mmCIF file of C-alpha atoms in Angstrom:
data_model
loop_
_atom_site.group_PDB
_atom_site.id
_atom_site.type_symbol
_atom_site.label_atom_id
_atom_site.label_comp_id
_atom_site.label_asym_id
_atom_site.label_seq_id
_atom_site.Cartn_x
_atom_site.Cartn_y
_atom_site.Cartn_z
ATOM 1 C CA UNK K 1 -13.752 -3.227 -33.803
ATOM 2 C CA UNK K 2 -13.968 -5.466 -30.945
ATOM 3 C CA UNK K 3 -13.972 -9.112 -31.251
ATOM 4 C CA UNK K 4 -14.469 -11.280 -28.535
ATOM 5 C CA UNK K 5 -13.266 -14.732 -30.043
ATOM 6 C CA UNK K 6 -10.041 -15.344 -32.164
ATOM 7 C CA UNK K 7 -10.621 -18.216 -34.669
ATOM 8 C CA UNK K 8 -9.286 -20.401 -32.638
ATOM 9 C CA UNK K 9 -12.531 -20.049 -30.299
ATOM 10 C CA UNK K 10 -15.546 -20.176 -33.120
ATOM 11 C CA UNK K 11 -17.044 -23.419 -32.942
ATOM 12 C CA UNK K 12 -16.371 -25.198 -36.372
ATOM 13 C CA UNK K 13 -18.947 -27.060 -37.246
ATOM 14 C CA UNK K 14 -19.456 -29.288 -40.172
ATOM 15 C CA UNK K 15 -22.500 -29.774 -42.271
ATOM 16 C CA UNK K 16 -22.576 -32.429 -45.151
ATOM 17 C CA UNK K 17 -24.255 -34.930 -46.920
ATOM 18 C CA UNK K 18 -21.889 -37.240 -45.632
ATOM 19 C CA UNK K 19 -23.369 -39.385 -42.540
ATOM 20 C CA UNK K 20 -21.555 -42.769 -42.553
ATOM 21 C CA UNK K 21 -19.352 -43.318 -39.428
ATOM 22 C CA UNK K 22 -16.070 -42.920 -41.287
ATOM 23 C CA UNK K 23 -17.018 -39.957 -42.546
ATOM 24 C CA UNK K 24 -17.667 -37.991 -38.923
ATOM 25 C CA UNK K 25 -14.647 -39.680 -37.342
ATOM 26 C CA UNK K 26 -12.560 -38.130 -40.189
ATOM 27 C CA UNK K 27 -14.496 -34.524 -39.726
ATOM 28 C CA UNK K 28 -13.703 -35.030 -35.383
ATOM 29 C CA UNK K 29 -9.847 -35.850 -36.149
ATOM 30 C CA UNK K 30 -9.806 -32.477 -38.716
ATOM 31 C CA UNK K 31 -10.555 -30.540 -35.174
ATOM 32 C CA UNK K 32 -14.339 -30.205 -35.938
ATOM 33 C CA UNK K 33 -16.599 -29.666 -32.766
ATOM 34 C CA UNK K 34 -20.049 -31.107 -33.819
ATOM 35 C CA UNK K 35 -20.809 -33.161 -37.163
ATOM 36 C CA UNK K 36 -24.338 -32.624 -38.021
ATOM 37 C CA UNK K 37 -24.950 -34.820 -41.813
ATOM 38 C CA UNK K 38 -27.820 -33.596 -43.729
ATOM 39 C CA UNK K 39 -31.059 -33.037 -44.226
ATOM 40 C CA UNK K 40 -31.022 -31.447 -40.536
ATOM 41 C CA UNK K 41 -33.394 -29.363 -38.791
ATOM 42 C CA UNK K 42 -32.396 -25.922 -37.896
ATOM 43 C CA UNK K 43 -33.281 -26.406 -34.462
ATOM 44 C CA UNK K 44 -31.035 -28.563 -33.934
ATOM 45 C CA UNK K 45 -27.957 -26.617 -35.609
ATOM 46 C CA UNK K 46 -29.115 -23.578 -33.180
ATOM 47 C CA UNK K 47 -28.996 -26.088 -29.813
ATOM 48 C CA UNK K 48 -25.809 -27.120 -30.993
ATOM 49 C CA UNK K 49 -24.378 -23.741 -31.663
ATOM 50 C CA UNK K 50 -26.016 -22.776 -27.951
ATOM 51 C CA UNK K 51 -24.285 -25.637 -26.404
ATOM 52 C CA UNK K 52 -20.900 -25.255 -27.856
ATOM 53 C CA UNK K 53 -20.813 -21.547 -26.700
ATOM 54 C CA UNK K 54 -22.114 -22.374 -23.492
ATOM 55 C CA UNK K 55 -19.626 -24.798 -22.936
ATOM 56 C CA UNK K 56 -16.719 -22.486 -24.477
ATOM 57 C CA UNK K 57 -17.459 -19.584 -22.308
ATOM 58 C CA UNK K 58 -16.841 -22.268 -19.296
ATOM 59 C CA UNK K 59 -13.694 -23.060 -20.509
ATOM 60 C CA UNK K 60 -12.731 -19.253 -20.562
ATOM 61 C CA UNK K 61 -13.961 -18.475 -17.149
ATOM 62 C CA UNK K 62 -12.251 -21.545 -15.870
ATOM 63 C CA UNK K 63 -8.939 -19.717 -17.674
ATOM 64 C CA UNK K 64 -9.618 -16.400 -15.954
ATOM 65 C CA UNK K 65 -9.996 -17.853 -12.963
ATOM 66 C CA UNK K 66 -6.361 -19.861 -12.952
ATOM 67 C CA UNK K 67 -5.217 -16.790 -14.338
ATOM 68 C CA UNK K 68 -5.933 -14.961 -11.113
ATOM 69 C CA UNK K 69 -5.218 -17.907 -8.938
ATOM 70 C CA UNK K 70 -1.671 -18.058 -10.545
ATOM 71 C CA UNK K 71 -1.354 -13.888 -10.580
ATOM 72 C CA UNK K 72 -2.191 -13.978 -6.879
ATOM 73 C CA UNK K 73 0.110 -16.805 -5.647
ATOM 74 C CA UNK K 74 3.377 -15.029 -7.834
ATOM 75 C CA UNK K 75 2.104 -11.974 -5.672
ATOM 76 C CA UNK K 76 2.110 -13.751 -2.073
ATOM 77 C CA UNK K 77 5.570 -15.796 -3.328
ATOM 78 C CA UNK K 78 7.663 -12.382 -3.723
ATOM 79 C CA UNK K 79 5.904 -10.768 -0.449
ATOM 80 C CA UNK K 80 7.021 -13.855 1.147
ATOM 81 C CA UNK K 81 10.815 -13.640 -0.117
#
């Protein structure tokens, strides 16, 4: 099987009970991408999830695209020397 995301790469998001300030500033320093306390709508876990992905797939085309920047500028050094 192919999957397209190591773990690293799913959003982590945390859902809880727990809503005072303390408690999402503790869930953002545990490496936790969105904090949404409950009761929440599911709409607004979905646009969450939607934005985080959207915003994650950026990041990895901005990656591909250094990658190939860096790949062609090794290439043009060694033609060069």
């Amino acid at each position: 099987h192919y999957y397209p995301y190591t773990l690293k790469q799913v959003p982590f998001i945390l859902l809880t009970a727990k809503a005072m300030v303390s408690d999402r500033i503790r869930g953002y320093k545990s490496g936790a991408d969105a904090y949404l306390p409950k009761p929440f709508r599911p709409e607004e876990l979905v646009g969450m999830l939607d934005n985080l992905m959207r915003r994650q797939a950026r990041e990895r085309e901005g990656d591909l695209l250094r990658m190939k920047v860096e790949q062609s500028e090794s290439l043009n050094s060694s033609e060069l020397a």
